[in-house]
């Protein structure tokens, strides 16, 4: 019933779940049943967020679950980016299934949703697979895991956080300029091989 959530369709709040405490109970009625936290979570260059949710099936056909989100910016949705994480099947009733995905602006190993140019996100889960199942969803957690990527530890700005791909095809000049502008005296890390910088 919270106005900060949308898209749950046939959802109801359960105040005392045995595993989750308070939980949202959903009956899956759509091919892709979407649940999103509608508060705007800021997406900042160099900041990496891990979105985690725990789900348990109670009855009916067993669905699959994945982290998903809406990549936003001032003028609407950011197009051309991946908005869903890996799919995890729910294989048994009563089993707590945890799913997570990492979102950030840089294309780095371990980042599931690369959102270069996004200003904010609405995060949650998708239920896919057969309809008719009943699931309960624990709190959706959003945590800063930027330290995993060493940005603050080494005091640098990484060009990958500003969209540099280093694929030998893409012109990464704008990413280098944005990283240099954001550095404010810090070192700019150019971790891309010289032959793959894609500069024109």
JSON list of C-alpha atoms in Angstrom, two decimals:
[
{"chain": "A", "resi": 1, "resn": "UNK", "atom": "CA", "xyz": [0.00, 0.00, 0.00]},
{"chain": "A", "resi": 2, "resn": "UNK", "atom": "CA", "xyz": [2.97, 2.38, 0.12]},
{"chain": "A", "resi": 3, "resn": "UNK", "atom": "CA", "xyz": [2.86, 5.21, -2.41]},
{"chain": "A", "resi": 4, "resn": "UNK", "atom": "CA", "xyz": [6.61, 4.76, -2.91]},
{"chain": "A", "resi": 5, "resn": "UNK", "atom": "CA", "xyz": [6.05, 1.47, -4.73]},
{"chain": "A", "resi": 6, "resn": "UNK", "atom": "CA", "xyz": [4.39, 0.94, -8.08]},
{"chain": "A", "resi": 7, "resn": "UNK", "atom": "CA", "xyz": [3.56, -1.87, -10.45]},
{"chain": "A", "resi": 8, "resn": "UNK", "atom": "CA", "xyz": [3.00, -4.67, -7.98]},
{"chain": "A", "resi": 9, "resn": "UNK", "atom": "CA", "xyz": [-0.55, -5.20, -9.25]},
{"chain": "A", "resi": 10, "resn": "UNK", "atom": "CA", "xyz": [-2.18, -7.63, -6.83]},
{"chain": "A", "resi": 11, "resn": "UNK", "atom": "CA", "xyz": [0.18, -6.94, -3.94]},
{"chain": "A", "resi": 12, "resn": "UNK", "atom": "CA", "xyz": [-0.67, -6.81, -0.25]},
{"chain": "A", "resi": 13, "resn": "UNK", "atom": "CA", "xyz": [1.45, -5.97, 2.79]},
{"chain": "A", "resi": 14, "resn": "UNK", "atom": "CA", "xyz": [2.00, -8.83, 5.25]},
{"chain": "A", "resi": 15, "resn": "UNK", "atom": "CA", "xyz": [3.13, -7.42, 8.63]},
{"chain": "A", "resi": 16, "resn": "UNK", "atom": "CA", "xyz": [4.57, -10.63, 10.12]},
{"chain": "A", "resi": 17, "resn": "UNK", "atom": "CA", "xyz": [6.28, -13.03, 7.73]},
{"chain": "A", "resi": 18, "resn": "UNK", "atom": "CA", "xyz": [8.34, -15.83, 9.36]},
{"chain": "A", "resi": 19, "resn": "UNK", "atom": "CA", "xyz": [11.49, -15.01, 7.36]},
{"chain": "A", "resi": 20, "resn": "UNK", "atom": "CA", "xyz": [11.15, -11.35, 6.44]},
{"chain": "A", "resi": 21, "resn": "UNK", "atom": "CA", "xyz": [9.19, -9.62, 9.19]},
{"chain": "A", "resi": 22, "resn": "UNK", "atom": "CA", "xyz": [7.08, -7.28, 7.07]},
{"chain": "A", "resi": 23, "resn": "UNK", "atom": "CA", "xyz": [6.80, -8.39, 3.44]},
{"chain": "A", "resi": 24, "resn": "UNK", "atom": "CA", "xyz": [4.91, -7.68, 0.24]},
{"chain": "A", "resi": 25, "resn": "UNK", "atom": "CA", "xyz": [2.85, -10.61, -1.05]},
{"chain": "A", "resi": 26, "resn": "UNK", "atom": "CA", "xyz": [2.28, -10.68, -4.81]},
{"chain": "A", "resi": 27, "resn": "UNK", "atom": "CA", "xyz": [0.21, -12.90, -7.07]},
{"chain": "A", "resi": 28, "resn": "UNK", "atom": "CA", "xyz": [1.94, -13.14, -10.46]},
{"chain": "A", "resi": 29, "resn": "UNK", "atom": "CA", "xyz": [-0.63, -12.19, -13.10]},
{"chain": "A", "resi": 30, "resn": "UNK", "atom": "CA", "xyz": [1.49, -10.75, -15.93]},
{"chain": "A", "resi": 31, "resn": "UNK", "atom": "CA", "xyz": [4.17, -12.22, -18.20]},
{"chain": "A", "resi": 32, "resn": "UNK", "atom": "CA", "xyz": [6.61, -9.84, -16.50]},
{"chain": "A", "resi": 33, "resn": "UNK", "atom": "CA", "xyz": [5.37, -8.72, -13.07]},
{"chain": "A", "resi": 34, "resn": "UNK", "atom": "CA", "xyz": [7.27, -5.55, -12.16]},
{"chain": "A", "resi": 35, "resn": "UNK", "atom": "CA", "xyz": [7.85, -4.09, -8.71]},
{"chain": "A", "resi": 36, "resn": "UNK", "atom": "CA", "xyz": [9.75, -0.79, -8.45]},
{"chain": "A", "resi": 37, "resn": "UNK", "atom": "CA", "xyz": [10.71, 1.51, -5.61]},
{"chain": "A", "resi": 38, "resn": "UNK", "atom": "CA", "xyz": [9.56, 4.86, -6.97]},
{"chain": "A", "resi": 39, "resn": "UNK", "atom": "CA", "xyz": [11.96, 7.01, -4.98]},
{"chain": "A", "resi": 40, "resn": "UNK", "atom": "CA", "xyz": [14.74, 8.40, -7.20]},
{"chain": "A", "resi": 41, "resn": "UNK", "atom": "CA", "xyz": [18.08, 6.81, -6.32]},
{"chain": "A", "resi": 42, "resn": "UNK", "atom": "CA", "xyz": [20.90, 9.07, -7.63]},
{"chain": "A", "resi": 43, "resn": "UNK", "atom": "CA", "xyz": [23.38, 7.57, -10.12]},
{"chain": "A", "resi": 44, "resn": "UNK", "atom": "CA", "xyz": [26.74, 9.33, -9.86]},
{"chain": "A", "resi": 45, "resn": "UNK", "atom": "CA", "xyz": [29.90, 8.76, -11.94]},
{"chain": "A", "resi": 46, "resn": "UNK", "atom": "CA", "xyz": [32.22, 6.47, -9.99]},
{"chain": "A", "resi": 47, "resn": "UNK", "atom": "CA", "xyz": [29.47, 5.34, -7.62]},
{"chain": "A", "resi": 48, "resn": "UNK", "atom": "CA", "xyz": [28.42, 1.69, -7.84]},
{"chain": "A", "resi": 49, "resn": "UNK", "atom": "CA", "xyz": [25.24, 0.39, -6.21]},
{"chain": "A", "resi": 50, "resn": "UNK", "atom": "CA", "xyz": [24.27, -3.17, -5.37]},
{"chain": "A", "resi": 51, "resn": "UNK", "atom": "CA", "xyz": [20.53, -3.84, -5.41]},
{"chain": "A", "resi": 52, "resn": "UNK", "atom": "CA", "xyz": [19.48, -6.91, -3.45]},
{"chain": "A", "resi": 53, "resn": "UNK", "atom": "CA", "xyz": [16.09, -8.53, -2.86]},
{"chain": "A", "resi": 54, "resn": "UNK", "atom": "CA", "xyz": [14.94, -11.71, -1.14]},
{"chain": "A", "resi": 55, "resn": "UNK", "atom": "CA", "xyz": [11.91, -13.60, -2.41]},
{"chain": "A", "resi": 56, "resn": "UNK", "atom": "CA", "xyz": [10.06, -16.74, -1.29]},
{"chain": "A", "resi": 57, "resn": "UNK", "atom": "CA", "xyz": [7.38, -18.68, -3.21]},
{"chain": "A", "resi": 58, "resn": "UNK", "atom": "CA", "xyz": [4.27, -19.75, -1.28]},
{"chain": "A", "resi": 59, "resn": "UNK", "atom": "CA", "xyz": [2.20, -21.58, -3.89]},
{"chain": "A", "resi": 60, "resn": "UNK", "atom": "CA", "xyz": [1.21, -21.98, -7.52]},
{"chain": "A", "resi": 61, "resn": "UNK", "atom": "CA", "xyz": [3.61, -22.19, -10.46]},
{"chain": "A", "resi": 62, "resn": "UNK", "atom": "CA", "xyz": [7.17, -21.28, -9.50]},
{"chain": "A", "resi": 63, "resn": "UNK", "atom": "CA", "xyz": [8.37, -18.07, -11.19]},
{"chain": "A", "resi": 64, "resn": "UNK", "atom": "CA", "xyz": [11.83, -16.69, -11.87]},
{"chain": "A", "resi": 65, "resn": "UNK", "atom": "CA", "xyz": [13.11, -13.46, -10.33]},
{"chain": "A", "resi": 66, "resn": "UNK", "atom": "CA", "xyz": [15.63, -10.81, -11.34]},
{"chain": "A", "resi": 67, "resn": "UNK", "atom": "CA", "xyz": [16.72, -7.34, -10.27]},
{"chain": "A", "resi": 68, "resn": "UNK", "atom": "CA", "xyz": [15.49, -4.69, -12.67]},
{"chain": "A", "resi": 69, "resn": "UNK", "atom": "CA", "xyz": [15.34, -0.93, -12.90]},
{"chain": "A", "resi": 70, "resn": "UNK", "atom": "CA", "xyz": [14.43, 2.21, -14.78]},
{"chain": "A", "resi": 71, "resn": "UNK", "atom": "CA", "xyz": [17.39, 4.34, -15.88]},
{"chain": "A", "resi": 72, "resn": "UNK", "atom": "CA", "xyz": [16.30, 7.96, -15.76]},
{"chain": "A", "resi": 73, "resn": "UNK", "atom": "CA", "xyz": [17.61, 11.39, -16.56]},
{"chain": "A", "resi": 74, "resn": "UNK", "atom": "CA", "xyz": [16.07, 14.84, -16.66]},
{"chain": "A", "resi": 75, "resn": "UNK", "atom": "CA", "xyz": [14.28, 14.40, -19.98]},
{"chain": "A", "resi": 76, "resn": "UNK", "atom": "CA", "xyz": [13.02, 10.83, -19.47]},
{"chain": "A", "resi": 77, "resn": "UNK", "atom": "CA", "xyz": [14.40, 7.32, -19.77]},
{"chain": "A", "resi": 78, "resn": "UNK", "atom": "CA", "xyz": [17.99, 6.65, -20.77]},
{"chain": "A", "resi": 79, "resn": "UNK", "atom": "CA", "xyz": [17.68, 4.49, -23.88]},
{"chain": "A", "resi": 80, "resn": "UNK", "atom": "CA", "xyz": [19.99, 1.71, -25.04]},
{"chain": "A", "resi": 81, "resn": "UNK", "atom": "CA", "xyz": [21.08, 0.40, -21.64]},
{"chain": "A", "resi": 82, "resn": "UNK", "atom": "CA", "xyz": [20.50, -2.97, -19.97]},
{"chain": "A", "resi": 83, "resn": "UNK", "atom": "CA", "xyz": [17.76, -2.66, -17.35]},
{"chain": "A", "resi": 84, "resn": "UNK", "atom": "CA", "xyz": [17.57, -6.22, -16.01]},
{"chain": "A", "resi": 85, "resn": "UNK", "atom": "CA", "xyz": [20.02, -8.39, -14.11]},
{"chain": "A", "resi": 86, "resn": "UNK", "atom": "CA", "xyz": [20.52, -12.16, -14.30]},
{"chain": "A", "resi": 87, "resn": "UNK", "atom": "CA", "xyz": [17.44, -14.37, -13.89]},
{"chain": "A", "resi": 88, "resn": "UNK", "atom": "CA", "xyz": [17.29, -16.74, -10.91]},
{"chain": "A", "resi": 89, "resn": "UNK", "atom": "CA", "xyz": [14.71, -19.54, -10.85]},
{"chain": "A", "resi": 90, "resn": "UNK", "atom": "CA", "xyz": [12.73, -20.22, -7.69]},
{"chain": "A", "resi": 91, "resn": "UNK", "atom": "CA", "xyz": [12.91, -24.01, -7.39]},
{"chain": "A", "resi": 92, "resn": "UNK", "atom": "CA", "xyz": [11.03, -24.84, -4.18]},
{"chain": "A", "resi": 93, "resn": "UNK", "atom": "CA", "xyz": [8.26, -23.49, -1.97]},
{"chain": "A", "resi": 94, "resn": "UNK", "atom": "CA", "xyz": [9.43, -21.87, 1.24]},
{"chain": "A", "resi": 95, "resn": "UNK", "atom": "CA", "xyz": [13.01, -21.43, 0.00]},
{"chain": "A", "resi": 96, "resn": "UNK", "atom": "CA", "xyz": [14.37, -17.89, 0.39]},
{"chain": "A", "resi": 97, "resn": "UNK", "atom": "CA", "xyz": [15.99, -16.84, -2.89]},
{"chain": "A", "resi": 98, "resn": "UNK", "atom": "CA", "xyz": [18.31, -13.83, -2.89]},
{"chain": "A", "resi": 99, "resn": "UNK", "atom": "CA", "xyz": [19.01, -11.93, -6.11]},
{"chain": "A", "resi": 100, "resn": "UNK", "atom": "CA", "xyz": [21.33, -8.99, -6.63]},
{"chain": "A", "resi": 101, "resn": "UNK", "atom": "CA", "xyz": [22.80, -6.85, -9.38]},
{"chain": "A", "resi": 102, "resn": "UNK", "atom": "CA", "xyz": [25.34, -4.01, -9.49]},
{"chain": "A", "resi": 103, "resn": "UNK", "atom": "CA", "xyz": [24.60, -0.78, -11.36]},
{"chain": "A", "resi": 104, "resn": "UNK", "atom": "CA", "xyz": [27.12, 1.92, -12.21]},
{"chain": "A", "resi": 105, "resn": "UNK", "atom": "CA", "xyz": [28.25, 4.33, -14.88]},
{"chain": "A", "resi": 106, "resn": "UNK", "atom": "CA", "xyz": [31.40, 2.44, -15.87]},
{"chain": "A", "resi": 107, "resn": "UNK", "atom": "CA", "xyz": [31.71, -0.72, -17.93]},
{"chain": "A", "resi": 108, "resn": "UNK", "atom": "CA", "xyz": [33.70, -2.83, -15.47]},
{"chain": "A", "resi": 109, "resn": "UNK", "atom": "CA", "xyz": [33.83, -6.48, -14.59]},
{"chain": "A", "resi": 110, "resn": "UNK", "atom": "CA", "xyz": [31.05, -7.34, -12.16]},
{"chain": "A", "resi": 111, "resn": "UNK", "atom": "CA", "xyz": [28.76, -4.48, -13.21]},
{"chain": "A", "resi": 112, "resn": "UNK", "atom": "CA", "xyz": [25.45, -5.90, -14.44]},
{"chain": "A", "resi": 113, "resn": "UNK", "atom": "CA", "xyz": [23.72, -2.65, -15.42]},
{"chain": "A", "resi": 114, "resn": "UNK", "atom": "CA", "xyz": [26.03, -0.11, -17.09]},
{"chain": "A", "resi": 115, "resn": "UNK", "atom": "CA", "xyz": [24.15, 3.20, -17.06]},
{"chain": "A", "resi": 116, "resn": "UNK", "atom": "CA", "xyz": [26.55, 5.82, -18.45]},
{"chain": "A", "resi": 117, "resn": "UNK", "atom": "CA", "xyz": [24.60, 9.08, -18.59]},
{"chain": "A", "resi": 118, "resn": "UNK", "atom": "CA", "xyz": [21.88, 8.10, -16.11]},
{"chain": "A", "resi": 119, "resn": "UNK", "atom": "CA", "xyz": [21.02, 10.58, -13.34]},
{"chain": "A", "resi": 120, "resn": "UNK", "atom": "CA", "xyz": [18.79, 8.36, -11.22]},
{"chain": "A", "resi": 121, "resn": "UNK", "atom": "CA", "xyz": [17.19, 4.95, -11.07]},
{"chain": "A", "resi": 122, "resn": "UNK", "atom": "CA", "xyz": [14.01, 3.29, -9.87]},
{"chain": "A", "resi": 123, "resn": "UNK", "atom": "CA", "xyz": [14.98, -0.20, -8.69]},
{"chain": "A", "resi": 124, "resn": "UNK", "atom": "CA", "xyz": [13.11, -3.36, -7.85]},
{"chain": "A", "resi": 125, "resn": "UNK", "atom": "CA", "xyz": [12.43, -6.83, -9.20]},
{"chain": "A", "resi": 126, "resn": "UNK", "atom": "CA", "xyz": [10.76, -8.59, -12.12]},
{"chain": "A", "resi": 127, "resn": "UNK", "atom": "CA", "xyz": [8.97, -11.88, -11.77]},
{"chain": "A", "resi": 128, "resn": "UNK", "atom": "CA", "xyz": [9.04, -13.87, -15.02]},
{"chain": "A", "resi": 129, "resn": "UNK", "atom": "CA", "xyz": [7.91, -17.34, -16.04]},
{"chain": "A", "resi": 130, "resn": "UNK", "atom": "CA", "xyz": [4.45, -18.85, -15.53]},
{"chain": "A", "resi": 131, "resn": "UNK", "atom": "CA", "xyz": [1.55, -16.91, -14.02]},
{"chain": "A", "resi": 132, "resn": "UNK", "atom": "CA", "xyz": [-0.45, -17.81, -10.94]},
{"chain": "A", "resi": 133, "resn": "UNK", "atom": "CA", "xyz": [2.34, -18.12, -8.38]},
{"chain": "A", "resi": 134, "resn": "UNK", "atom": "CA", "xyz": [2.23, -16.37, -5.01]},
{"chain": "A", "resi": 135, "resn": "UNK", "atom": "CA", "xyz": [5.48, -14.89, -3.67]},
{"chain": "A", "resi": 136, "resn": "UNK", "atom": "CA", "xyz": [6.56, -12.74, -0.77]},
{"chain": "A", "resi": 137, "resn": "UNK", "atom": "CA", "xyz": [9.22, -10.07, -1.20]},
{"chain": "A", "resi": 138, "resn": "UNK", "atom": "CA", "xyz": [11.46, -8.76, 1.57]},
{"chain": "A", "resi": 139, "resn": "UNK", "atom": "CA", "xyz": [12.85, -5.21, 1.61]},
{"chain": "A", "resi": 140, "resn": "UNK", "atom": "CA", "xyz": [14.70, -4.14, -1.52]},
{"chain": "A", "resi": 141, "resn": "UNK", "atom": "CA", "xyz": [18.14, -3.01, -0.37]},
{"chain": "A", "resi": 142, "resn": "UNK", "atom": "CA", "xyz": [20.29, -0.48, -2.22]},
{"chain": "A", "resi": 143, "resn": "UNK", "atom": "CA", "xyz": [23.86, -0.19, -0.95]},
{"chain": "A", "resi": 144, "resn": "UNK", "atom": "CA", "xyz": [26.95, 1.68, -2.09]},
{"chain": "A", "resi": 145, "resn": "UNK", "atom": "CA", "xyz": [29.68, -0.79, -3.11]},
{"chain": "A", "resi": 146, "resn": "UNK", "atom": "CA", "xyz": [31.98, 1.73, -4.79]},
{"chain": "A", "resi": 147, "resn": "UNK", "atom": "CA", "xyz": [34.85, 0.70, -2.53]},
{"chain": "A", "resi": 148, "resn": "UNK", "atom": "CA", "xyz": [34.95, -2.62, -4.39]},
{"chain": "A", "resi": 149, "resn": "UNK", "atom": "CA", "xyz": [36.13, -0.70, -7.43]},
{"chain": "A", "resi": 150, "resn": "UNK", "atom": "CA", "xyz": [38.80, 1.24, -5.45]},
{"chain": "A", "resi": 151, "resn": "UNK", "atom": "CA", "xyz": [37.70, 4.68, -6.60]},
{"chain": "A", "resi": 152, "resn": "UNK", "atom": "CA", "xyz": [37.92, 6.36, -3.20]},
{"chain": "A", "resi": 153, "resn": "UNK", "atom": "CA", "xyz": [40.77, 4.22, -1.88]},
{"chain": "A", "resi": 154, "resn": "UNK", "atom": "CA", "xyz": [43.28, 5.33, -4.51]},
{"chain": "A", "resi": 155, "resn": "UNK", "atom": "CA", "xyz": [41.94, 8.88, -4.94]},
{"chain": "A", "resi": 156, "resn": "UNK", "atom": "CA", "xyz": [41.61, 8.82, -8.71]},
{"chain": "A", "resi": 157, "resn": "UNK", "atom": "CA", "xyz": [39.00, 9.33, -11.40]},
{"chain": "A", "resi": 158, "resn": "UNK", "atom": "CA", "xyz": [38.64, 6.42, -13.80]},
{"chain": "A", "resi": 159, "resn": "UNK", "atom": "CA", "xyz": [37.68, 7.21, -17.40]},
{"chain": "A", "resi": 160, "resn": "UNK", "atom": "CA", "xyz": [35.47, 4.09, -17.46]},
{"chain": "A", "resi": 161, "resn": "UNK", "atom": "CA", "xyz": [33.19, 5.77, -14.92]},
{"chain": "A", "resi": 162, "resn": "UNK", "atom": "CA", "xyz": [32.44, 8.39, -17.58]},
{"chain": "A", "resi": 163, "resn": "UNK", "atom": "CA", "xyz": [31.66, 5.99, -20.38]},
{"chain": "A", "resi": 164, "resn": "UNK", "atom": "CA", "xyz": [35.04, 5.14, -21.92]},
{"chain": "A", "resi": 165, "resn": "UNK", "atom": "CA", "xyz": [34.87, 1.72, -23.59]},
{"chain": "A", "resi": 166, "resn": "UNK", "atom": "CA", "xyz": [38.34, 1.27, -25.04]},
{"chain": "A", "resi": 167, "resn": "UNK", "atom": "CA", "xyz": [36.95, -1.03, -27.73]},
{"chain": "A", "resi": 168, "resn": "UNK", "atom": "CA", "xyz": [39.02, 0.42, -30.56]},
{"chain": "A", "resi": 169, "resn": "UNK", "atom": "CA", "xyz": [35.86, 1.65, -32.31]},
{"chain": "A", "resi": 170, "resn": "UNK", "atom": "CA", "xyz": [34.08, 4.09, -29.99]},
{"chain": "A", "resi": 171, "resn": "UNK", "atom": "CA", "xyz": [35.35, 7.67, -29.74]},
{"chain": "A", "resi": 172, "resn": "UNK", "atom": "CA", "xyz": [36.11, 7.96, -26.03]},
{"chain": "A", "resi": 173, "resn": "UNK", "atom": "CA", "xyz": [37.24, 11.60, -26.18]},
{"chain": "A", "resi": 174, "resn": "UNK", "atom": "CA", "xyz": [34.10, 12.91, -24.40]},
{"chain": "A", "resi": 175, "resn": "UNK", "atom": "CA", "xyz": [34.62, 10.41, -21.58]},
{"chain": "A", "resi": 176, "resn": "UNK", "atom": "CA", "xyz": [38.24, 11.57, -21.13]},
{"chain": "A", "resi": 177, "resn": "UNK", "atom": "CA", "xyz": [37.14, 15.23, -21.09]},
{"chain": "A", "resi": 178, "resn": "UNK", "atom": "CA", "xyz": [34.37, 14.55, -18.54]},
{"chain": "A", "resi": 179, "resn": "UNK", "atom": "CA", "xyz": [36.76, 12.58, -16.31]},
{"chain": "A", "resi": 180, "resn": "UNK", "atom": "CA", "xyz": [39.35, 15.36, -16.49]},
{"chain": "A", "resi": 181, "resn": "UNK", "atom": "CA", "xyz": [36.75, 17.98, -15.58]},
{"chain": "A", "resi": 182, "resn": "UNK", "atom": "CA", "xyz": [35.53, 15.90, -12.62]},
{"chain": "A", "resi": 183, "resn": "UNK", "atom": "CA", "xyz": [39.05, 15.15, -11.35]},
{"chain": "A", "resi": 184, "resn": "UNK", "atom": "CA", "xyz": [39.52, 18.58, -9.72]},
{"chain": "A", "resi": 185, "resn": "UNK", "atom": "CA", "xyz": [43.22, 17.97, -9.20]},
{"chain": "A", "resi": 186, "resn": "UNK", "atom": "CA", "xyz": [43.06, 14.22, -8.69]},
{"chain": "A", "resi": 187, "resn": "UNK", "atom": "CA", "xyz": [44.76, 11.82, -11.05]},
{"chain": "A", "resi": 188, "resn": "UNK", "atom": "CA", "xyz": [42.79, 10.56, -14.05]},
{"chain": "A", "resi": 189, "resn": "UNK", "atom": "CA", "xyz": [43.27, 6.82, -14.48]},
{"chain": "A", "resi": 190, "resn": "UNK", "atom": "CA", "xyz": [43.66, 5.77, -18.10]},
{"chain": "A", "resi": 191, "resn": "UNK", "atom": "CA", "xyz": [43.49, 2.01, -17.70]},
{"chain": "A", "resi": 192, "resn": "UNK", "atom": "CA", "xyz": [42.71, 1.41, -21.37]},
{"chain": "A", "resi": 193, "resn": "UNK", "atom": "CA", "xyz": [45.43, 0.03, -23.68]},
{"chain": "A", "resi": 194, "resn": "UNK", "atom": "CA", "xyz": [46.77, 2.76, -25.97]},
{"chain": "A", "resi": 195, "resn": "UNK", "atom": "CA", "xyz": [45.69, 0.93, -29.13]},
{"chain": "A", "resi": 196, "resn": "UNK", "atom": "CA", "xyz": [42.13, 0.55, -27.77]},
{"chain": "A", "resi": 197, "resn": "UNK", "atom": "CA", "xyz": [41.35, 4.06, -26.64]},
{"chain": "A", "resi": 198, "resn": "UNK", "atom": "CA", "xyz": [39.27, 4.79, -29.72]},
{"chain": "A", "resi": 199, "resn": "UNK", "atom": "CA", "xyz": [40.28, 8.44, -29.82]},
{"chain": "A", "resi": 200, "resn": "UNK", "atom": "CA", "xyz": [39.82, 10.35, -33.04]}
]
